[in-house]
Amino acid sequence: MSGGAQILVGTPGRTIDLLERGVLSLNTLTWFVLDEADEMLNMGFVQDIERIMEALPPARQTALFSATMPSAIARLVKKYLKTPVTVEISTAGSTPKRIQQQAYLVPNHVSKEESLLLLLELESPTSAIVFVRTKDNASRVAAMLQQAGYSVDEYHGNLTQVQREALIRRFRNQQVKLLVATDIAARGLDVDSVTHVFNLDLPDDLERYVHRIGRTGRAGREGTAITFITTRERYKLRHLEQHTKQAMETLPLPKLAQIQARRIARFEEQLQAALSGERLASFLPLVARLSEDYDPQAIAAAAMQLSFYANRSEAAEQTVMDILSRQAESRPQNRERRDGDGSPAPPAADGGRSACYGWAWGWAPTGFFVSQR
């Protein structure tokens, strides 16, 4: 900067530091651009942004780019911009076709966190992001997954920039398999190896859902987005389908037989890959020696058993078995709707979907460009 620069790109904290040390002067600035404005404010940079904007010269062009228009941004616009023009870029609300979307219905006797454990065992993701609403939930879910034996860390606004960058580097290098994150990770987190996104809770602004699941299926790959809903949240799912213009498959939680079948199928794929690999020949002498005392099929079965259970977490296995046992013991609740005289009521006009749920979900607009002359 000492030699002069036409464009300066900086974080709020670093920009303020340079201003306070007298290294940076904004007296001749003609353009000020704030990108991802809503995310900046969600990350707690409101005061920093205002501090920078107060140091700007009056004669300037200001542009704020934001995917949503929360009240905090509206206040910034009103306070610091003159005769602003708002340009809204609406999207079709559609999601990429290469992402398979599924919703799992969570019964009353199982929590969403426990349901997540079942789906992790069923899907066995290479790399996944679990989205939650709050920082406290991120910490709680991450601790639960760690206790169950998973490689996991949490990603939210309480982390410093240095901590976030270090964590993303570990996640990209697959040193961390699962990331439990708030919506701070819904945009700008680009890791091509993410195979799954799990929505433990749906966001209030459903455009954020589109951003969330866009963390998978990147670089031409296919991805899977799984959302957990309770019976009371079915109406949210209908809104989500309307917003994305795509029907979403709704499934019950997997049973033990389904999980075991999926495990065996994955294991068979690994065996087939190993049989065509170059390293197989190094084990043939050992097989020949063992064949003198044991049947070849028994040797193969013993090797499969060792390999199948070698990388399994006993803690995760026990947790899943506990959940499945409770699921098996729980009897379905056959609660018929009754009229006042106690007789069964006729089916609801909407096919059984009661109208008792509220429809008070409002979506924030999808994109804004705010500019001032």
Short mmCIF file of C-alpha atoms in Angstrom, two decimals:
data_model
loop_
_atom_site.label_atom_id
_atom_site.label_comp_id
_atom_site.label_asym_id
_atom_site.label_seq_id
_atom_site.Cartn_x
_atom_site.Cartn_y
_atom_site.Cartn_z
CA MET A 1 0.00 0.00 0.00
CA SER A 2 2.92 2.31 0.60
CA GLY A 3 3.49 2.43 -3.15
CA GLY A 4 -0.16 3.17 -3.87
CA ALA A 5 -2.97 0.80 -4.84
CA GLN A 6 -6.12 1.18 -6.91
CA ILE A 7 -8.08 -1.55 -5.14
CA LEU A 8 -7.88 -2.70 -1.53
CA VAL A 9 -9.55 -5.95 -0.39
CA GLY A 10 -9.66 -6.44 3.36
CA THR A 11 -11.52 -7.89 6.32
CA PRO A 12 -13.24 -5.39 8.66
CA GLY A 13 -10.80 -6.00 11.52
CA ARG A 14 -7.68 -5.61 9.42
CA THR A 15 -9.04 -2.49 7.71
CA ILE A 16 -9.73 -0.82 11.05
CA ASP A 17 -6.27 -1.76 12.29
CA LEU A 18 -4.65 -0.06 9.29
CA LEU A 19 -6.86 3.01 9.75
CA GLU A 20 -5.97 3.37 13.44
CA ARG A 21 -2.25 3.01 12.74
CA GLY A 22 -2.41 5.67 10.05
CA VAL A 23 -1.21 3.25 7.37
CA LEU A 24 -4.46 3.46 5.39
CA SER A 25 -6.17 6.66 4.27
CA LEU A 26 -9.61 6.66 2.69
CA ASN A 27 -9.71 10.35 1.82
CA THR A 28 -9.49 9.75 -1.94
CA LEU A 29 -11.74 6.68 -2.00
CA THR A 30 -14.40 6.77 -4.73
CA TRP A 31 -15.94 3.27 -4.43
CA PHE A 32 -16.85 1.26 -1.34
CA VAL A 33 -18.13 -2.32 -1.77
CA LEU A 34 -19.42 -4.52 1.04
CA ASP A 35 -19.83 -8.11 -0.15
CA GLU A 36 -21.92 -10.72 1.72
CA ALA A 37 -23.34 -7.90 3.81
CA ASP A 38 -25.86 -10.06 5.67
CA GLU A 39 -23.22 -12.62 6.59
CA MET A 40 -20.90 -9.86 7.81
CA LEU A 41 -23.61 -8.70 10.19
CA ASN A 42 -24.46 -12.26 11.27
CA MET A 43 -20.81 -12.74 12.20
CA GLY A 44 -20.95 -9.74 14.55
CA PHE A 45 -19.17 -7.15 12.40
CA VAL A 46 -21.88 -4.46 12.68
CA GLN A 47 -19.79 -2.03 14.74
CA ASP A 48 -16.71 -2.63 12.60
CA ILE A 49 -18.64 -1.93 9.41
CA GLU A 50 -20.10 1.27 10.87
CA ARG A 51 -16.63 2.35 12.04
CA ILE A 52 -15.29 1.96 8.49
CA MET A 53 -18.27 3.68 6.85
CA GLU A 54 -17.89 6.68 9.17
CA ALA A 55 -14.32 7.09 7.87
CA LEU A 56 -15.42 7.20 4.22
CA PRO A 57 -15.51 10.49 2.29
CA PRO A 58 -19.03 11.89 1.59
CA ALA A 59 -18.58 11.84 -2.20
CA ARG A 60 -18.39 8.17 -3.04
CA GLN A 61 -20.24 5.30 -4.70
CA THR A 62 -21.39 2.60 -2.27
CA ALA A 63 -22.53 -0.90 -3.18
CA LEU A 64 -23.82 -3.48 -0.72
CA PHE A 65 -24.24 -7.04 -1.98
CA SER A 66 -26.47 -9.31 0.08
CA ALA A 67 -28.42 -12.52 -0.46
CA THR A 68 -31.05 -11.37 2.08
CA MET A 69 -32.22 -8.03 3.43
CA PRO A 70 -32.39 -8.24 7.24
CA SER A 71 -33.31 -5.21 9.32
CA ALA A 72 -29.67 -4.54 10.27
CA ILE A 73 -28.75 -3.95 6.63
CA ALA A 74 -31.81 -1.79 6.11
CA ARG A 75 -30.62 0.40 8.99
CA LEU A 76 -27.15 0.70 7.44
CA VAL A 77 -28.68 1.71 4.12
CA LYS A 78 -30.87 4.35 5.76
CA LYS A 79 -28.02 5.76 7.87
CA TYR A 80 -25.12 5.85 5.42
CA LEU A 81 -26.54 5.92 1.89
CA LYS A 82 -28.22 8.78 0.06
CA THR A 83 -31.13 8.10 -2.32
CA PRO A 84 -30.22 4.40 -2.60
CA VAL A 85 -31.49 2.22 -5.43
CA THR A 86 -32.36 -1.39 -4.69
CA VAL A 87 -31.93 -4.01 -7.41
CA GLU A 88 -33.38 -7.42 -6.60
CA ILE A 89 -32.13 -10.43 -8.53
CA SER A 90 -34.67 -13.16 -7.97
CA THR A 91 -33.82 -16.78 -8.56
CA ALA A 92 -35.97 -19.68 -9.60
CA GLY A 93 -35.47 -21.15 -6.13
CA SER A 94 -34.48 -24.41 -7.73
CA THR A 95 -31.77 -26.69 -6.43
CA PRO A 96 -29.17 -28.53 -8.53
CA LYS A 97 -30.49 -31.78 -10.03
CA ARG A 98 -27.28 -33.61 -9.11
CA ILE A 99 -28.15 -33.30 -5.40
CA GLN A 100 -30.45 -36.04 -4.12
CA GLN A 101 -32.79 -34.56 -1.51
CA GLN A 102 -34.40 -36.70 1.17
CA ALA A 103 -36.44 -35.99 4.29
CA TYR A 104 -36.57 -38.38 7.23
CA LEU A 105 -39.54 -38.32 9.57
CA VAL A 106 -38.41 -38.35 13.20
CA PRO A 107 -40.83 -40.22 15.53
CA ASN A 108 -41.64 -38.97 19.00
CA HIS A 109 -39.49 -41.52 20.84
CA VAL A 110 -36.29 -40.58 18.97
CA SER A 111 -34.51 -37.21 18.91
CA LYS A 112 -33.15 -35.58 15.77
CA GLU A 113 -29.63 -36.06 17.10
CA GLU A 114 -30.22 -39.80 17.49
CA SER A 115 -31.75 -39.90 14.02
CA LEU A 116 -28.58 -38.28 12.71
CA LEU A 117 -26.53 -41.13 14.18
CA LEU A 118 -28.69 -43.70 12.37
CA LEU A 119 -28.30 -41.91 9.04
CA LEU A 120 -24.55 -41.55 9.48
CA GLU A 121 -24.37 -45.32 9.89
CA LEU A 122 -26.64 -45.85 6.88
CA GLU A 123 -24.93 -43.38 4.54
CA SER A 124 -21.32 -43.56 5.79
CA PRO A 125 -20.40 -40.17 4.23
CA THR A 126 -16.86 -39.52 3.10
CA SER A 127 -17.16 -35.92 4.26
CA ALA A 128 -20.27 -34.16 5.56
CA ILE A 129 -21.63 -30.92 7.01
CA VAL A 130 -24.35 -31.00 9.67
CA PHE A 131 -26.28 -27.72 9.80
CA VAL A 132 -27.89 -26.49 13.03
CA ARG A 133 -29.49 -23.20 14.05
CA THR A 134 -27.29 -21.92 16.87
CA LYS A 135 -23.70 -21.98 18.13
CA ASP A 136 -24.80 -23.78 21.30
CA ASN A 137 -26.46 -26.50 19.23
CA ALA A 138 -23.29 -26.84 17.15
CA SER A 139 -21.22 -27.40 20.29
CA ARG A 140 -23.74 -29.85 21.76
CA VAL A 141 -24.12 -31.94 18.58
CA ALA A 142 -20.37 -31.98 17.95
CA ALA A 143 -19.77 -33.24 21.51
CA MET A 144 -22.37 -35.97 21.02
CA LEU A 145 -20.76 -37.12 17.77
CA GLN A 146 -17.31 -37.10 19.35
CA GLN A 147 -18.60 -39.25 22.19
CA ALA A 148 -20.02 -41.66 19.59
CA GLY A 149 -16.56 -42.02 18.06
CA TYR A 150 -16.79 -39.74 15.01
CA SER A 151 -14.11 -37.39 13.70
CA VAL A 152 -15.93 -34.08 14.06
CA ASP A 153 -15.47 -30.38 14.80
CA GLU A 154 -17.73 -27.32 15.08
CA TYR A 155 -17.80 -24.27 12.80
CA HIS A 156 -19.57 -21.06 13.85
CA GLY A 157 -19.17 -17.33 14.43
CA ASN A 158 -17.35 -17.68 17.76
CA LEU A 159 -14.24 -18.93 15.95
CA THR A 160 -11.61 -16.41 14.93
CA GLN A 161 -10.64 -16.08 11.28
CA VAL A 162 -7.41 -17.97 11.97
CA GLN A 163 -9.34 -20.79 13.69
CA ARG A 164 -11.85 -21.01 10.83
CA GLU A 165 -9.14 -21.18 8.18
CA ALA A 166 -7.25 -23.88 10.11
CA LEU A 167 -10.43 -25.92 10.55
CA ILE A 168 -11.39 -25.68 6.88
CA ARG A 169 -7.88 -26.76 5.92
CA ARG A 170 -8.21 -29.85 8.14
CA PHE A 171 -11.70 -30.53 6.76
CA ARG A 172 -10.50 -30.19 3.16
CA ASN A 173 -7.61 -32.58 3.89
CA GLN A 174 -10.15 -35.01 5.47
CA GLN A 175 -8.44 -34.86 8.85
CA VAL A 176 -11.94 -33.99 10.10
CA LYS A 177 -14.76 -36.06 8.60
CA LEU A 178 -17.81 -34.19 9.95
CA LEU A 179 -18.37 -30.48 10.40
CA VAL A 180 -21.25 -29.27 12.61
CA ALA A 181 -21.97 -25.73 11.47
CA THR A 182 -24.34 -22.81 11.69
CA ASP A 183 -25.45 -20.95 8.57
CA ILE A 184 -22.12 -19.14 8.51
CA ALA A 185 -20.97 -22.15 6.46
CA ALA A 186 -23.95 -22.04 4.08
CA ARG A 187 -22.10 -19.70 1.73
CA GLY A 188 -18.46 -19.31 0.89
CA LEU A 189 -17.38 -22.72 2.20
CA ASP A 190 -16.19 -24.57 -0.89
CA VAL A 191 -14.93 -28.10 -0.24
CA ASP A 192 -15.37 -30.35 -3.26
CA SER A 193 -15.14 -33.61 -1.28
CA VAL A 194 -18.36 -33.03 0.72
CA THR A 195 -20.67 -35.95 -0.13
CA HIS A 196 -23.51 -35.22 2.31
CA VAL A 197 -25.30 -32.30 3.93
CA PHE A 198 -27.54 -32.96 6.94
CA ASN A 199 -30.12 -30.38 8.03
CA LEU A 200 -30.85 -31.04 11.67
CA ASP A 201 -33.13 -27.98 11.58
CA LEU A 202 -34.62 -26.12 8.65
CA PRO A 203 -33.66 -22.43 8.41
CA ASP A 204 -36.34 -19.75 8.68
CA ASP A 205 -35.25 -18.29 5.35
CA LEU A 206 -35.57 -21.16 2.91
CA GLU A 207 -33.17 -19.59 0.43
CA ARG A 208 -30.56 -20.49 3.02
CA TYR A 209 -31.61 -24.11 2.52
CA VAL A 210 -30.57 -23.82 -1.12
CA HIS A 211 -27.21 -22.37 -0.04
CA ARG A 212 -26.75 -25.12 2.57
CA ILE A 213 -27.27 -28.07 0.27
CA GLY A 214 -25.12 -26.36 -2.35
CA ARG A 215 -22.12 -27.31 -0.19
CA THR A 216 -22.37 -30.80 -1.70
CA GLY A 217 -22.59 -31.92 -5.32
CA ARG A 218 -19.77 -29.58 -6.28
CA ALA A 219 -17.29 -29.75 -9.16
CA GLY A 220 -19.60 -31.98 -11.19
CA ARG A 221 -19.99 -34.55 -8.40
CA GLU A 222 -23.23 -35.94 -7.04
CA GLY A 223 -24.32 -35.19 -3.49
CA THR A 224 -26.96 -36.08 -0.93
CA ALA A 225 -28.93 -33.62 1.21
CA ILE A 226 -30.85 -35.09 4.15
CA THR A 227 -33.33 -33.13 6.27
CA PHE A 228 -34.86 -34.27 9.55
CA ILE A 229 -38.44 -33.25 10.28
CA THR A 230 -40.93 -34.04 13.01
CA THR A 231 -44.64 -34.57 12.48
CA ARG A 232 -45.28 -30.95 13.44
CA GLU A 233 -42.83 -29.76 10.80
CA ARG A 234 -44.49 -31.41 7.82
CA TYR A 235 -45.94 -28.06 6.74
CA LYS A 236 -42.39 -26.68 6.50
CA LEU A 237 -41.53 -29.49 4.13
CA ARG A 238 -44.44 -28.53 1.86
CA HIS A 239 -43.22 -24.92 1.84
CA LEU A 240 -39.72 -26.16 1.04
CA GLU A 241 -40.98 -28.16 -1.94
CA GLN A 242 -42.85 -25.12 -3.21
CA HIS A 243 -39.76 -22.95 -2.81
CA THR A 244 -37.38 -25.34 -4.58
CA LYS A 245 -40.01 -26.50 -7.10
CA GLN A 246 -38.94 -30.08 -6.41
CA ALA A 247 -40.71 -32.90 -4.61
CA MET A 248 -38.75 -34.37 -1.73
CA GLU A 249 -38.81 -38.04 -0.84
CA THR A 250 -40.02 -38.57 2.73
CA LEU A 251 -38.71 -41.71 4.42
CA PRO A 252 -38.99 -43.42 7.82
CA LEU A 253 -35.85 -43.90 9.88
CA PRO A 254 -33.84 -46.95 8.78
CA LYS A 255 -34.14 -50.29 10.53
CA LEU A 256 -31.20 -52.47 11.56
CA ALA A 257 -31.61 -54.74 8.50
CA GLN A 258 -31.34 -51.73 6.16
CA ILE A 259 -28.20 -50.45 7.87
CA GLN A 260 -26.56 -53.88 7.80
CA ALA A 261 -27.49 -54.40 4.14
CA ARG A 262 -25.97 -51.04 3.19
CA ARG A 263 -22.79 -51.86 5.12
CA ILE A 264 -22.43 -55.22 3.37
CA ALA A 265 -23.00 -53.60 -0.04
CA ARG A 266 -20.26 -51.02 0.62
CA PHE A 267 -17.95 -53.74 1.88
CA GLU A 268 -18.53 -55.81 -1.25
CA GLU A 269 -17.59 -52.84 -3.42
CA GLN A 270 -14.37 -52.45 -1.44
CA LEU A 271 -13.58 -56.16 -1.84
CA GLN A 272 -14.11 -56.01 -5.60
CA ALA A 273 -11.80 -53.02 -5.83
CA ALA A 274 -9.17 -54.86 -3.76
CA LEU A 275 -9.42 -58.00 -5.95
CA SER A 276 -8.50 -55.93 -8.99
CA GLY A 277 -5.75 -54.01 -7.19
CA GLU A 278 -2.01 -54.42 -7.52
CA ARG A 279 -1.32 -55.04 -3.80
CA LEU A 280 -3.26 -58.31 -3.72
CA ALA A 281 -0.22 -60.38 -4.82
CA SER A 282 1.73 -59.55 -1.65
CA PHE A 283 -0.83 -61.49 0.46
CA LEU A 284 -0.96 -64.61 -1.71
CA PRO A 285 1.99 -66.36 0.05
CA LEU A 286 0.22 -65.94 3.39
CA VAL A 287 -2.96 -67.44 1.94
CA ALA A 288 -0.94 -70.38 0.61
CA ARG A 289 0.55 -71.12 4.05
CA LEU A 290 -2.83 -70.86 5.81
CA SER A 291 -4.41 -73.13 3.17
CA GLU A 292 -2.29 -76.02 4.46
CA ASP A 293 -4.38 -76.05 7.67
CA TYR A 294 -7.61 -74.24 6.81
CA ASP A 295 -10.24 -74.24 4.10
CA PRO A 296 -9.73 -71.32 1.64
CA GLN A 297 -13.31 -70.16 2.11
CA ALA A 298 -12.81 -70.03 5.91
CA ILE A 299 -9.60 -68.00 5.39
CA ALA A 300 -11.46 -65.54 3.15
CA ALA A 301 -14.32 -65.23 5.66
CA ALA A 302 -11.89 -64.60 8.53
CA ALA A 303 -10.08 -61.90 6.53
CA MET A 304 -13.42 -60.27 5.67
CA GLN A 305 -14.47 -60.29 9.31
CA LEU A 306 -11.26 -58.57 10.42
CA SER A 307 -11.49 -55.97 7.66
CA PHE A 308 -15.21 -55.32 8.13
CA TYR A 309 -14.89 -54.47 11.82
CA ALA A 310 -11.40 -52.91 11.76
CA ASN A 311 -12.56 -49.32 11.22
CA ARG A 312 -15.82 -49.47 13.14
CA SER A 313 -16.34 -47.41 16.26
CA GLU A 314 -17.58 -49.49 19.19
CA ALA A 315 -19.11 -46.37 20.74
CA ALA A 316 -21.05 -45.52 17.57
CA GLU A 317 -22.10 -49.15 17.18
CA GLN A 318 -23.44 -49.35 20.74
CA THR A 319 -25.25 -46.00 20.44
CA VAL A 320 -26.96 -47.04 17.23
CA MET A 321 -27.99 -50.40 18.70
CA ASP A 322 -29.51 -48.64 21.73
CA ILE A 323 -31.53 -46.34 19.46
CA LEU A 324 -32.69 -49.19 17.25
CA SER A 325 -33.73 -51.29 20.25
CA ARG A 326 -35.87 -48.43 21.58
CA GLN A 327 -37.30 -47.95 18.10
CA ALA A 328 -38.27 -51.63 17.94
CA GLU A 329 -39.85 -51.54 21.42
CA SER A 330 -41.91 -48.45 20.66
CA ARG A 331 -45.39 -49.39 19.47
CA PRO A 332 -47.10 -47.23 16.85
CA GLN A 333 -49.59 -44.80 18.29
CA ASN A 334 -52.97 -45.61 16.73
CA ARG A 335 -54.77 -42.46 17.73
CA GLU A 336 -57.91 -41.93 15.69
CA ARG A 337 -59.48 -38.55 15.50
CA ARG A 338 -62.86 -38.70 17.25
CA ASP A 339 -66.02 -36.68 16.96
CA GLY A 340 -67.76 -35.35 20.04
CA ASP A 341 -69.77 -38.56 20.49
CA GLY A 342 -66.61 -40.68 20.60
CA SER A 343 -67.08 -42.27 17.18
CA PRO A 344 -64.24 -42.14 14.63
CA ALA A 345 -64.23 -38.91 12.69
CA PRO A 346 -64.24 -39.01 8.87
CA PRO A 347 -60.89 -38.48 7.12
CA ALA A 348 -59.76 -34.90 6.79
CA ALA A 349 -60.39 -33.25 3.43
CA ASP A 350 -56.67 -32.85 2.88
CA GLY A 351 -56.02 -36.59 3.15
CA GLY A 352 -55.25 -36.61 6.85
CA ARG A 353 -53.00 -33.58 7.07
CA SER A 354 -54.59 -31.59 9.84
CA ALA A 355 -54.96 -27.86 9.35
CA CYS A 356 -53.86 -27.14 12.90
CA TYR A 357 -50.34 -26.12 11.89
CA GLY A 358 -49.54 -22.48 11.31
CA TRP A 359 -48.54 -21.11 7.92
CA ALA A 360 -46.67 -18.10 9.24
CA TRP A 361 -43.42 -18.63 7.40
CA GLY A 362 -42.08 -15.60 5.54
CA TRP A 363 -39.15 -15.78 3.15
CA ALA A 364 -36.53 -13.11 2.82
CA PRO A 365 -35.87 -11.97 -0.79
CA THR A 366 -33.13 -13.84 -2.54
CA GLY A 367 -30.70 -11.16 -3.63
CA PHE A 368 -30.06 -7.42 -3.45
CA PHE A 369 -27.80 -4.81 -4.90
CA VAL A 370 -28.01 -1.50 -3.08
CA SER A 371 -26.31 1.46 -4.73
CA GLN A 372 -26.10 5.21 -4.19
CA ARG A 373 -25.07 8.08 -6.41
#
